PDB file of C-alpha atoms and ligand atoms in Angstrom:
ATOM      1  CA  MET K   1     -12.282  11.250 -15.502  1.00  0.00           C
ATOM      2  CA  GLU K   2     -11.086  13.689 -12.811  1.00  0.00           C
ATOM      3  CA  ILE K   3      -8.937  11.874 -10.254  1.00  0.00           C
ATOM      4  CA  VAL K   4      -7.205  13.074  -7.079  1.00  0.00           C
ATOM      5  CA  VAL K   5      -4.280  10.926  -5.917  1.00  0.00           C
ATOM      6  CA  PHE K   6      -3.927  11.766  -2.243  1.00  0.00           C
ATOM      7  CA  GLY K   7      -0.381  10.973  -1.095  1.00  0.00           C
ATOM      8  CA  ALA K   8       2.213  11.191  -3.849  1.00  0.00           C
ATOM      9  CA  GLY K   9       4.957   9.062  -2.288  1.00  0.00           C
ATOM     10  CA  SER K  10       6.510   6.211  -4.269  1.00  0.00           C
ATOM     11  CA  LEU K  11       3.394   4.221  -5.197  1.00  0.00           C
ATOM     12  CA  GLY K  12       1.085   7.255  -5.316  1.00  0.00           C
ATOM     13  CA  SER K  13       3.388   9.043  -7.749  1.00  0.00           C
ATOM     14  CA  LEU K  14       3.717   5.980  -9.960  1.00  0.00           C
ATOM     15  CA  VAL K  15      -0.012   5.248 -10.052  1.00  0.00           C
ATOM     16  CA  GLY K  16      -0.783   8.965 -10.412  1.00  0.00           C
ATOM     17  CA  GLY K  17       1.659   9.179 -13.329  1.00  0.00           C
ATOM     18  CA  LEU K  18       0.124   6.152 -15.035  1.00  0.00           C
ATOM     19  CA  LEU K  19      -3.411   7.471 -14.512  1.00  0.00           C
ATOM     20  CA  ALA K  20      -2.366  10.872 -15.893  1.00  0.00           C
ATOM     21  CA  ARG K  21      -1.704   9.259 -19.280  1.00  0.00           C
ATOM     22  CA  GLU K  22      -5.473   9.053 -19.678  1.00  0.00           C
ATOM     23  CA  HIS K  23      -7.151  11.165 -16.993  1.00  0.00           C
ATOM     24  CA  ASP K  24      -7.179  14.609 -15.457  1.00  0.00           C
ATOM     25  CA  VAL K  25      -5.069  13.905 -12.336  1.00  0.00           C
ATOM     26  CA  THR K  26      -4.226  16.077  -9.332  1.00  0.00           C
ATOM     27  CA  LEU K  27      -1.483  14.830  -7.007  1.00  0.00           C
ATOM     28  CA  VAL K  28      -1.546  15.849  -3.363  1.00  0.00           C
ATOM     29  CA  ALA K  29       2.155  15.836  -2.540  1.00  0.00           C
ATOM     30  CA  ARG K  30       4.815  17.243  -0.252  1.00  0.00           C
ATOM     31  CA  GLU K  31       6.098  20.751  -1.063  1.00  0.00           C
ATOM     32  CA  ALA K  32       9.306  19.932  -2.985  1.00  0.00           C
ATOM     33  CA  HIS K  33       7.677  17.154  -5.018  1.00  0.00           C
ATOM     34  CA  ALA K  34       4.589  19.252  -5.836  1.00  0.00           C
ATOM     35  CA  ARG K  35       6.816  22.143  -6.963  1.00  0.00           C
ATOM     36  CA  ALA K  36       8.965  19.885  -9.168  1.00  0.00           C
ATOM     37  CA  VAL K  37       5.867  18.328 -10.778  1.00  0.00           C
ATOM     38  CA  ARG K  38       4.354  21.774 -11.415  1.00  0.00           C
ATOM     39  CA  GLU K  39       7.598  23.052 -12.949  1.00  0.00           C
ATOM     40  CA  SER K  40       8.786  20.062 -14.994  1.00  0.00           C
ATOM     41  CA  GLY K  41       6.070  17.412 -14.883  1.00  0.00           C
ATOM     42  CA  LEU K  42       6.369  13.943 -13.392  1.00  0.00           C
ATOM     43  CA  THR K  43       9.121  11.865 -14.973  1.00  0.00           C
ATOM     44  CA  PRO K  44       8.980   8.129 -14.492  1.00  0.00           C
ATOM     45  CA  GLU K  45      12.349   6.399 -14.693  1.00  0.00           C
ATOM     46  CA  GLY K  46      13.159   2.943 -16.047  1.00  0.00           C
ATOM     47  CA  ASP K  47      11.854   1.022 -19.002  1.00  0.00           C
ATOM     48  CA  ALA K  48       9.062  -0.874 -17.249  1.00  0.00           C
ATOM     49  CA  ALA K  49       5.359  -0.150 -17.907  1.00  0.00           C
ATOM     50  CA  GLY K  50       6.035   1.615 -21.203  1.00  0.00           C
ATOM     51  CA  PHE K  51       8.370   4.152 -19.565  1.00  0.00           C
ATOM     52  CA  PRO K  52       9.957   6.576 -20.074  1.00  0.00           C
ATOM     53  CA  PHE K  53       7.361   9.286 -20.618  1.00  0.00           C
ATOM     54  CA  THR K  54       6.630  12.537 -18.860  1.00  0.00           C
ATOM     55  CA  VAL K  55       3.162  13.539 -17.738  1.00  0.00           C
ATOM     56  CA  SER K  56       1.979  16.796 -16.283  1.00  0.00           C
ATOM     57  CA  PRO K  57      -0.587  16.158 -13.590  1.00  0.00           C
ATOM     58  CA  ALA K  58      -1.650  19.090 -11.426  1.00  0.00           C
ATOM     59  CA  ALA K  59       0.099  19.038  -8.048  1.00  0.00           C
ATOM     60  CA  THR K  60      -0.784  20.661  -4.750  1.00  0.00           C
ATOM     61  CA  THR K  61       0.233  20.414  -1.105  1.00  0.00           C
ATOM     62  CA  ASP K  62      -3.250  21.383   0.076  1.00  0.00           C
ATOM     63  CA  GLY K  63      -5.631  18.430   0.051  1.00  0.00           C
ATOM     64  CA  THR K  64      -8.647  20.409   1.261  1.00  0.00           C
ATOM     65  CA  GLY K  65     -11.644  21.501  -0.817  1.00  0.00           C
ATOM     66  CA  LEU K  66     -10.825  19.259  -3.792  1.00  0.00           C
ATOM     67  CA  GLU K  67     -13.473  17.811  -6.093  1.00  0.00           C
ATOM     68  CA  ALA K  68     -13.176  14.837  -8.422  1.00  0.00           C
ATOM     69  CA  ASP K  69     -14.941  11.747  -9.693  1.00  0.00           C
ATOM     70  CA  LEU K  70     -12.469   9.515  -7.882  1.00  0.00           C
ATOM     71  CA  ALA K  71     -10.012   9.992  -4.997  1.00  0.00           C
ATOM     72  CA  VAL K  72      -7.261   7.382  -4.723  1.00  0.00           C
ATOM     73  CA  VAL K  73      -5.770   7.419  -1.219  1.00  0.00           C
ATOM     74  CA  THR K  74      -2.108   6.363  -1.179  1.00  0.00           C
ATOM     75  CA  VAL K  75      -0.859   7.861   2.094  1.00  0.00           C
ATOM     76  CA  LYS K  76       0.851   5.749   4.761  1.00  0.00           C
ATOM     77  CA  SER K  77      -1.661   3.972   6.984  1.00  0.00           C
ATOM     78  CA  PHE K  78      -0.897   6.198  10.010  1.00  0.00           C
ATOM     79  CA  ASP K  79      -1.865   9.263   7.918  1.00  0.00           C
ATOM     80  CA  THR K  80      -5.226   7.877   6.746  1.00  0.00           C
ATOM     81  CA  ALA K  81      -7.332   9.727   9.341  1.00  0.00           C
ATOM     82  CA  ALA K  82      -5.736  13.082   8.460  1.00  0.00           C
ATOM     83  CA  ALA K  83      -6.209  12.376   4.734  1.00  0.00           C
ATOM     84  CA  ALA K  84      -9.876  11.501   5.351  1.00  0.00           C
ATOM     85  CA  ASP K  85     -10.423  14.755   7.273  1.00  0.00           C
ATOM     86  CA  ALA K  86      -8.962  16.727   4.358  1.00  0.00           C
ATOM     87  CA  LEU K  87     -10.991  14.763   1.787  1.00  0.00           C
ATOM     88  CA  ALA K  88     -14.151  15.403   3.843  1.00  0.00           C
ATOM     89  CA  THR K  89     -13.836  19.124   3.014  1.00  0.00           C
ATOM     90  CA  GLY K  90     -14.102  18.308  -0.717  1.00  0.00           C
ATOM     91  CA  SER K  91     -16.426  16.246  -2.867  1.00  0.00           C
ATOM     92  CA  PHE K  92     -15.817  12.860  -4.515  1.00  0.00           C
ATOM     93  CA  ASP K  93     -18.126  10.302  -6.127  1.00  0.00           C
ATOM     94  CA  VAL K  94     -16.009   7.446  -4.829  1.00  0.00           C
ATOM     95  CA  VAL K  95     -12.881   7.040  -2.691  1.00  0.00           C
ATOM     96  CA  CYS K  96     -10.476   4.135  -3.162  1.00  0.00           C
ATOM     97  CA  SER K  97      -7.849   3.115  -0.600  1.00  0.00           C
ATOM     98  CA  LEU K  98      -4.686   1.859  -2.329  1.00  0.00           C
ATOM     99  CA  GLN K  99      -2.591   1.421   0.792  1.00  0.00           C
ATOM    100  CA  ASN K 100      -0.644  -1.116   2.757  1.00  0.00           C
ATOM    101  CA  GLY K 101      -1.984  -2.623   5.947  1.00  0.00           C
ATOM    102  CA  MET K 102      -5.472  -3.094   7.297  1.00  0.00           C
ATOM    103  CA  GLY K 103      -8.111  -0.797   8.759  1.00  0.00           C
ATOM    104  CA  ASN K 104      -7.685   2.025   6.212  1.00  0.00           C
ATOM    105  CA  GLU K 105     -11.114   1.571   4.594  1.00  0.00           C
ATOM    106  CA  GLU K 106     -12.839   1.669   7.998  1.00  0.00           C
ATOM    107  CA  THR K 107     -11.009   4.901   8.888  1.00  0.00           C
ATOM    108  CA  LEU K 108     -12.106   6.465   5.578  1.00  0.00           C
ATOM    109  CA  ALA K 109     -15.690   5.202   5.865  1.00  0.00           C
ATOM    110  CA  ALA K 110     -16.042   6.656   9.366  1.00  0.00           C
ATOM    111  CA  ARG K 111     -15.224  10.145   8.051  1.00  0.00           C
ATOM    112  CA  LEU K 112     -16.537  10.234   4.461  1.00  0.00           C
ATOM    113  CA  GLU K 113     -19.941   9.852   2.852  1.00  0.00           C
ATOM    114  CA  ALA K 114     -18.721   8.628  -0.559  1.00  0.00           C
ATOM    115  CA  PRO K 115     -18.590   4.867  -1.189  1.00  0.00           C
ATOM    116  CA  ILE K 116     -15.207   3.471  -0.129  1.00  0.00           C
ATOM    117  CA  LEU K 117     -13.382   0.907  -2.270  1.00  0.00           C
ATOM    118  CA  ALA K 118     -10.424  -1.243  -1.269  1.00  0.00           C
ATOM    119  CA  ALA K 119      -7.475  -1.892  -3.568  1.00  0.00           C
ATOM    120  CA  THR K 120      -4.076  -3.563  -3.579  1.00  0.00           C
ATOM    121  CA  ALA K 121      -1.182  -2.965  -5.961  1.00  0.00           C
ATOM    122  CA  THR K 122       1.862  -5.076  -6.719  1.00  0.00           C
ATOM    123  CA  TYR K 123       3.819  -2.413  -8.611  1.00  0.00           C
ATOM    124  CA  GLY K 124       7.331  -1.685  -7.396  1.00  0.00           C
ATOM    125  CA  ALA K 125       8.029   2.043  -7.083  1.00  0.00           C
ATOM    126  CA  ILE K 126      10.668   4.343  -5.642  1.00  0.00           C
ATOM    127  CA  LEU K 127      10.467   8.123  -5.506  1.00  0.00           C
ATOM    128  CA  ARG K 128      14.030   8.908  -6.590  1.00  0.00           C
ATOM    129  CA  GLU K 129      13.858  12.673  -6.093  1.00  0.00           C
ATOM    130  CA  PRO K 130      11.158  15.350  -6.319  1.00  0.00           C
ATOM    131  CA  GLY K 131       9.464  14.943  -9.711  1.00  0.00           C
ATOM    132  CA  VAL K 132      11.124  11.602 -10.562  1.00  0.00           C
ATOM    133  CA  VAL K 133       9.569   8.213  -9.781  1.00  0.00           C
ATOM    134  CA  ALA K 134      11.070   4.857 -10.768  1.00  0.00           C
ATOM    135  CA  CYS K 135       8.951   1.854 -11.665  1.00  0.00           C
ATOM    136  CA  THR K 136      10.942  -1.116 -10.372  1.00  0.00           C
ATOM    137  CA  GLY K 137       8.345  -3.720 -11.245  1.00  0.00           C
ATOM    138  CA  VAL K 138       5.165  -3.840 -13.286  1.00  0.00           C
ATOM    139  CA  GLY K 139       2.323  -5.393 -11.355  1.00  0.00           C
ATOM    140  CA  GLU K 140      -1.419  -5.102 -11.214  1.00  0.00           C
ATOM    141  CA  VAL K 141      -4.139  -3.343  -9.287  1.00  0.00           C
ATOM    142  CA  ILE K 142      -6.966  -5.341  -7.739  1.00  0.00           C
ATOM    143  CA  LEU K 143      -9.926  -3.363  -6.452  1.00  0.00           C
ATOM    144  CA  GLY K 144     -13.453  -3.889  -5.225  1.00  0.00           C
ATOM    145  CA  THR K 145     -15.952  -3.082  -2.526  1.00  0.00           C
ATOM    146  CA  ARG K 146     -14.484  -3.241   0.971  1.00  0.00           C
ATOM    147  CA  ASP K 147     -17.016  -5.797   2.215  1.00  0.00           C
ATOM    148  CA  GLY K 148     -16.927  -7.976  -0.920  1.00  0.00           C
ATOM    149  CA  GLY K 149     -19.609  -8.144  -3.614  1.00  0.00           C
ATOM    150  CA  SER K 150     -19.973  -5.973  -6.668  1.00  0.00           C
ATOM    151  CA  SER K 151     -20.860  -2.317  -7.260  1.00  0.00           C
ATOM    152  CA  THR K 152     -21.038   0.091 -10.169  1.00  0.00           C
ATOM    153  CA  ALA K 153     -18.556   2.347  -8.306  1.00  0.00           C
ATOM    154  CA  ALA K 154     -15.984  -0.489  -8.340  1.00  0.00           C
ATOM    155  CA  ASP K 155     -16.663  -1.207 -12.022  1.00  0.00           C
ATOM    156  CA  ARG K 156     -16.211   2.479 -12.942  1.00  0.00           C
ATOM    157  CA  ALA K 157     -13.002   2.806 -10.953  1.00  0.00           C
ATOM    158  CA  GLY K 158     -11.708  -0.426 -12.517  1.00  0.00           C
ATOM    159  CA  GLU K 159     -12.464   0.926 -16.009  1.00  0.00           C
ATOM    160  CA  ALA K 160     -10.600   4.153 -15.194  1.00  0.00           C
ATOM    161  CA  PHE K 161      -7.466   2.250 -14.082  1.00  0.00           C
ATOM    162  CA  ALA K 162      -7.632  -0.103 -17.083  1.00  0.00           C
ATOM    163  CA  ALA K 163      -8.122   2.796 -19.529  1.00  0.00           C
ATOM    164  CA  ALA K 164      -4.777   4.190 -18.319  1.00  0.00           C
ATOM    165  CA  GLY K 165      -3.016   0.936 -19.247  1.00  0.00           C
ATOM    166  CA  ILE K 166      -2.848  -0.431 -15.689  1.00  0.00           C
ATOM    167  CA  GLU K 167      -3.556  -4.151 -15.488  1.00  0.00           C
ATOM    168  CA  THR K 168      -6.647  -4.152 -13.301  1.00  0.00           C
ATOM    169  CA  THR K 169      -8.928  -6.768 -11.796  1.00  0.00           C
ATOM    170  CA  VAL K 170     -12.254  -5.845 -10.235  1.00  0.00           C
ATOM    171  CA  ALA K 171     -12.709  -8.465  -7.510  1.00  0.00           C
ATOM    172  CA  ASP K 172     -15.784  -9.407  -5.492  1.00  0.00           C
ATOM    173  CA  ASP K 173     -13.734 -10.942  -2.634  1.00  0.00           C
ATOM    174  CA  MET K 174     -11.641  -8.011  -1.389  1.00  0.00           C
ATOM    175  CA  PRO K 175     -11.639  -9.030   2.308  1.00  0.00           C
ATOM    176  CA  ARG K 176      -9.852 -12.286   1.376  1.00  0.00           C
ATOM    177  CA  ARG K 177      -7.498 -10.469  -1.015  1.00  0.00           C
ATOM    178  CA  LEU K 178      -6.643  -7.841   1.606  1.00  0.00           C
ATOM    179  CA  TRP K 179      -5.785 -10.572   4.134  1.00  0.00           C
ATOM    180  CA  GLU K 180      -3.691 -12.366   1.492  1.00  0.00           C
ATOM    181  CA  LYS K 181      -1.796  -9.123   0.784  1.00  0.00           C
ATOM    182  CA  LEU K 182      -1.439  -8.644   4.547  1.00  0.00           C
ATOM    183  CA  ALA K 183       0.162 -12.103   4.814  1.00  0.00           C
ATOM    184  CA  VAL K 184       2.612 -11.129   2.043  1.00  0.00           C
ATOM    185  CA  ASN K 185       3.458  -7.798   3.681  1.00  0.00           C
ATOM    186  CA  ALA K 186       3.715  -9.403   7.140  1.00  0.00           C
ATOM    187  CA  GLY K 187       6.252 -11.871   5.724  1.00  0.00           C
ATOM    188  CA  ILE K 188       8.304  -9.523   3.536  1.00  0.00           C
ATOM    189  CA  ASN K 189       8.240  -6.006   4.980  1.00  0.00           C
ATOM    190  CA  PRO K 190       9.672  -6.297   8.527  1.00  0.00           C
ATOM    191  CA  VAL K 191      12.188  -9.000   7.586  1.00  0.00           C
ATOM    192  CA  THR K 192      13.618  -6.971   4.697  1.00  0.00           C
ATOM    193  CA  ALA K 193      13.514  -3.751   6.759  1.00  0.00           C
ATOM    194  CA  LEU K 194      15.318  -5.278   9.748  1.00  0.00           C
ATOM    195  CA  THR K 195      17.951  -7.036   7.634  1.00  0.00           C
ATOM    196  CA  ARG K 196      18.235  -4.213   5.036  1.00  0.00           C
ATOM    197  CA  THR K 197      17.732  -6.691   2.201  1.00  0.00           C
ATOM    198  CA  GLU K 198      15.641  -6.738  -0.979  1.00  0.00           C
ATOM    199  CA  ASN K 199      12.416  -8.748  -1.244  1.00  0.00           C
ATOM    200  CA  GLY K 200      14.081 -11.857  -2.712  1.00  0.00           C
ATOM    201  CA  ALA K 201      15.991 -12.344   0.566  1.00  0.00           C
ATOM    202  CA  VAL K 202      12.891 -13.845   2.179  1.00  0.00           C
ATOM    203  CA  LEU K 203      13.291 -16.820  -0.166  1.00  0.00           C
ATOM    204  CA  GLU K 204      16.786 -17.497   1.195  1.00  0.00           C
ATOM    205  CA  ALA K 205      17.407 -20.094   3.882  1.00  0.00           C
ATOM    206  CA  ASP K 206      18.105 -17.728   6.767  1.00  0.00           C
ATOM    207  CA  ALA K 207      15.023 -15.552   6.406  1.00  0.00           C
ATOM    208  CA  THR K 208      12.496 -17.833   4.822  1.00  0.00           C
ATOM    209  CA  GLU K 209      11.274 -19.605   7.987  1.00  0.00           C
ATOM    210  CA  LEU K 210      10.663 -16.282   9.713  1.00  0.00           C
ATOM    211  CA  SER K 211       8.731 -14.873   6.749  1.00  0.00           C
ATOM    212  CA  ARG K 212       6.756 -18.055   6.228  1.00  0.00           C
ATOM    213  CA  ALA K 213       5.836 -18.223   9.916  1.00  0.00           C
ATOM    214  CA  ALA K 214       4.566 -14.617   9.812  1.00  0.00           C
ATOM    215  CA  ALA K 215       2.455 -15.392   6.712  1.00  0.00           C
ATOM    216  CA  ARG K 216       1.098 -18.648   8.212  1.00  0.00           C
ATOM    217  CA  GLU K 217       0.113 -16.901  11.447  1.00  0.00           C
ATOM    218  CA  THR K 218      -1.636 -14.176   9.414  1.00  0.00           C
ATOM    219  CA  ALA K 219      -3.675 -16.770   7.502  1.00  0.00           C
ATOM    220  CA  ARG K 220      -4.666 -18.420  10.778  1.00  0.00           C
ATOM    221  CA  VAL K 221      -5.906 -15.116  12.194  1.00  0.00           C
ATOM    222  CA  ALA K 222      -7.751 -14.407   8.919  1.00  0.00           C
ATOM    223  CA  ARG K 223      -9.620 -17.709   9.269  1.00  0.00           C
ATOM    224  CA  ALA K 224     -10.451 -16.934  12.905  1.00  0.00           C
ATOM    225  CA  CYS K 225     -11.916 -13.631  11.646  1.00  0.00           C
ATOM    226  CA  GLY K 226     -14.123 -15.529   9.164  1.00  0.00           C
ATOM    227  CA  VAL K 227     -11.998 -15.038   6.025  1.00  0.00           C
ATOM    228  CA  GLY K 228     -11.203 -18.189   4.034  1.00  0.00           C
ATOM    229  CA  LEU K 229      -7.433 -17.928   3.510  1.00  0.00           C
ATOM    230  CA  SER K 230      -5.528 -21.217   3.776  1.00  0.00           C
ATOM    231  CA  ASN K 231      -1.883 -21.455   4.896  1.00  0.00           C
ATOM    232  CA  ARG K 232      -1.058 -22.853   1.460  1.00  0.00           C
ATOM    233  CA  GLU K 233      -2.601 -19.839  -0.314  1.00  0.00           C
ATOM    234  CA  ALA K 234      -0.819 -17.366   1.968  1.00  0.00           C
ATOM    235  CA  LEU K 235       2.546 -19.097   1.467  1.00  0.00           C
ATOM    236  CA  ALA K 236       2.048 -19.348  -2.301  1.00  0.00           C
ATOM    237  CA  ALA K 237       1.267 -15.604  -2.451  1.00  0.00           C
ATOM    238  CA  LEU K 238       4.341 -14.822  -0.324  1.00  0.00           C
ATOM    239  CA  GLU K 239       6.606 -16.879  -2.552  1.00  0.00           C
ATOM    240  CA  SER K 240       5.188 -15.548  -5.781  1.00  0.00           C
ATOM    241  CA  VAL K 241       5.427 -11.851  -4.745  1.00  0.00           C
ATOM    242  CA  ALA K 242       8.919 -12.335  -3.267  1.00  0.00           C
ATOM    243  CA  SER K 243      10.212 -13.947  -6.463  1.00  0.00           C
ATOM    244  CA  GLU K 244       8.441 -11.518  -8.828  1.00  0.00           C
ATOM    245  CA  THR K 245       9.757  -8.533  -6.839  1.00  0.00           C
ATOM    246  CA  ALA K 246      13.052 -10.151  -5.756  1.00  0.00           C
ATOM    247  CA  ALA K 247      15.184  -7.126  -6.666  1.00  0.00           C
ATOM    248  CA  ASN K 248      12.762  -4.558  -5.182  1.00  0.00           C
ATOM    249  CA  THR K 249      13.157  -2.670  -1.938  1.00  0.00           C
ATOM    250  CA  SER K 250      10.029  -3.135   0.190  1.00  0.00           C
ATOM    251  CA  SER K 251       8.226  -0.011   1.367  1.00  0.00           C
ATOM    252  CA  MET K 252       9.214  -0.735   4.986  1.00  0.00           C
ATOM    253  CA  HIS K 253      12.867  -1.148   4.011  1.00  0.00           C
ATOM    254  CA  GLN K 254      12.619   2.205   2.161  1.00  0.00           C
ATOM    255  CA  ASP K 255      11.118   3.781   5.300  1.00  0.00           C
ATOM    256  CA  VAL K 256      13.811   2.400   7.586  1.00  0.00           C
ATOM    257  CA  ARG K 257      16.556   3.466   5.178  1.00  0.00           C
ATOM    258  CA  ALA K 258      15.128   6.997   5.139  1.00  0.00           C
ATOM    259  CA  GLU K 259      14.650   6.924   8.968  1.00  0.00           C
ATOM    260  CA  ARG K 260      10.880   7.386   8.548  1.00  0.00           C
ATOM    261  CA  ARG K 261       8.078   5.884  10.612  1.00  0.00           C
ATOM    262  CA  THR K 262       6.954   2.526   9.176  1.00  0.00           C
ATOM    263  CA  GLU K 263       3.560   0.886   8.682  1.00  0.00           C
ATOM    264  CA  ILE K 264       4.334  -1.890  11.189  1.00  0.00           C
ATOM    265  CA  ASP K 265       1.209  -1.109  13.291  1.00  0.00           C
ATOM    266  CA  ALA K 266      -1.145  -1.642  10.332  1.00  0.00           C
ATOM    267  CA  ILE K 267       0.680  -4.775   9.124  1.00  0.00           C
ATOM    268  CA  ASN K 268       2.186  -7.148  11.732  1.00  0.00           C
ATOM    269  CA  GLY K 269       0.728  -5.064  14.588  1.00  0.00           C
ATOM    270  CA  TYR K 270      -2.752  -5.537  13.112  1.00  0.00           C
ATOM    271  CA  VAL K 271      -2.222  -9.317  13.044  1.00  0.00           C
ATOM    272  CA  VAL K 272      -1.142  -9.216  16.717  1.00  0.00           C
ATOM    273  CA  ASP K 273      -4.213  -7.171  17.741  1.00  0.00           C
ATOM    274  CA  ARG K 274      -6.738  -9.324  15.846  1.00  0.00           C
ATOM    275  CA  ALA K 275      -5.047 -12.481  17.186  1.00  0.00           C
ATOM    276  CA  ALA K 276      -5.393 -11.193  20.771  1.00  0.00           C
ATOM    277  CA  GLU K 277      -9.129 -10.594  20.192  1.00  0.00           C
ATOM    278  CA  GLN K 278      -9.457 -14.160  18.948  1.00  0.00           C
ATOM    279  CA  GLY K 279      -7.364 -15.646  21.798  1.00  0.00           C
ATOM    280  CA  LEU K 280      -4.597 -16.770  19.401  1.00  0.00           C
ATOM    281  CA  GLU K 281      -0.819 -16.649  19.838  1.00  0.00           C
ATOM    282  CA  VAL K 282       1.188 -15.149  16.964  1.00  0.00           C
ATOM    283  CA  PRO K 283       4.773 -15.150  18.324  1.00  0.00           C
ATOM    284  CA  THR K 284       6.516 -14.331  15.043  1.00  0.00           C
ATOM    285  CA  ASN K 285       4.304 -11.333  14.261  1.00  0.00           C
ATOM    286  CA  ARG K 286       4.649 -10.201  17.887  1.00  0.00           C
ATOM    287  CA  LEU K 287       8.453 -10.403  17.706  1.00  0.00           C
ATOM    288  CA  LEU K 288       8.690  -8.611  14.336  1.00  0.00           C
ATOM    289  CA  THR K 289       6.285  -5.890  15.529  1.00  0.00           C
ATOM    290  CA  SER K 290       8.220  -5.343  18.702  1.00  0.00           C
ATOM    291  CA  LEU K 291      11.607  -5.164  16.906  1.00  0.00           C
ATOM    292  CA  VAL K 292      10.417  -2.584  14.366  1.00  0.00           C
ATOM    293  CA  GLN K 293       8.574  -0.563  17.018  1.00  0.00           C
ATOM    294  CA  THR K 294      11.739  -0.571  19.156  1.00  0.00           C
ATOM    295  CA  TRP K 295      13.704   0.777  16.177  1.00  0.00           C
ATOM    296  CA  GLU K 296      11.048   3.521  15.709  1.00  0.00           C
ATOM    297  CA  ARG K 297      11.098   4.456  19.397  1.00  0.00           C
ATOM    298  CA  GLY K 298      14.887   4.721  19.344  1.00  0.00           C
ATOM    299  CA  ARG K 299      14.520   7.399  16.669  1.00  0.00           C
ATOM    300  CA  ASP K 300      11.542   9.208  18.228  1.00  0.00           C
ATOM    301  CA  LEU K 301       9.355   8.227  15.288  1.00  0.00           C
ATOM    302  CA  ARG K 302       6.362   7.114  17.376  1.00  0.00           C
TER     303      ARG K 302
HETATM  304  O1  KPL O 401       3.662  -4.144  -0.856  1.00  0.00           O
HETATM  305  C1  KPL O 401       4.845  -4.340  -0.793  1.00  0.00           C
HETATM  306  C2  KPL O 401       5.639  -3.331  -0.055  1.00  0.00           C
HETATM  307  O2  KPL O 401       6.818  -3.151  -0.337  1.00  0.00           O
HETATM  308  O3  KPL O 401       5.055  -2.692   0.824  1.00  0.00           O
HETATM  309  C3  KPL O 401       5.472  -5.578  -1.359  1.00  0.00           C
HETATM  310  C4  KPL O 401       4.384  -6.501  -1.830  1.00  0.00           C
HETATM  311  C5  KPL O 401       6.312  -6.267  -0.323  1.00  0.00           C
HETATM  312  C6  KPL O 401       6.316  -5.296  -2.579  1.00  0.00           C
HETATM  313  O4  KPL O 401       7.503  -4.650  -2.286  1.00  0.00           O
END
């Protein structure tokens, strides 16, 4: 299958590298990374997921005019609209959002004619340097139609991921799964970013109440929006991801460390906005959003 991975940051490079074991992959990447991949291939680091191996996907900085069976969008949530505009100049049978935060599928669907799938991934990844990506935790990919239900496009995309050795589930309840992932990210990402700790820190006494409150509030907003996610399920997901990825650096912590803009708006900020529409108070998500946004403003990142 021909696959474009649009946004070769940490997760995009890892997933692109795994997919390239089986498929014809083109990475849309930043200049230095694209050059390194063209010159020496993509080298995953670490012994997880059957590494090490080197693959040689194509790599470009220009995401316009591309054609493929499948486009996997892995850019940061605030870059989704720009990615969609570039993808709209090409041609794809199906487009799959594999991103953090909420609202990405709607942004893609508003700009593209291809069917849009939603996906979540629990792999840990860090882009060490141009051309080198570390897998810090083997996880799985869950994908499906963005409104729930089944489709042949989701089945085909699921087969493509599985054929590349990625543990994949094709789910017919993506809205619930996206809200569950949102609860996990709302609990882990800002707390680890603000305290510069790894994911396991949210299981420790000092941080755990804050993280659990953020996840509980997210589940409450999900239910108000018609999605059946109980507090117990959200907390169980938070605990299980935090312990399975205890030694990993969350994406928001990586962003803060590198002084980059974070995905706070599409994670805790999304919970705050949906809560306001539903007339609900979400004080923990509001506080975490405001702290991370204040950090971003102080560095002219927003
Ligand atoms: O998705 C993640 C992220 O870092 O953004 C988690 C689940 C927290 C794993 O690190």
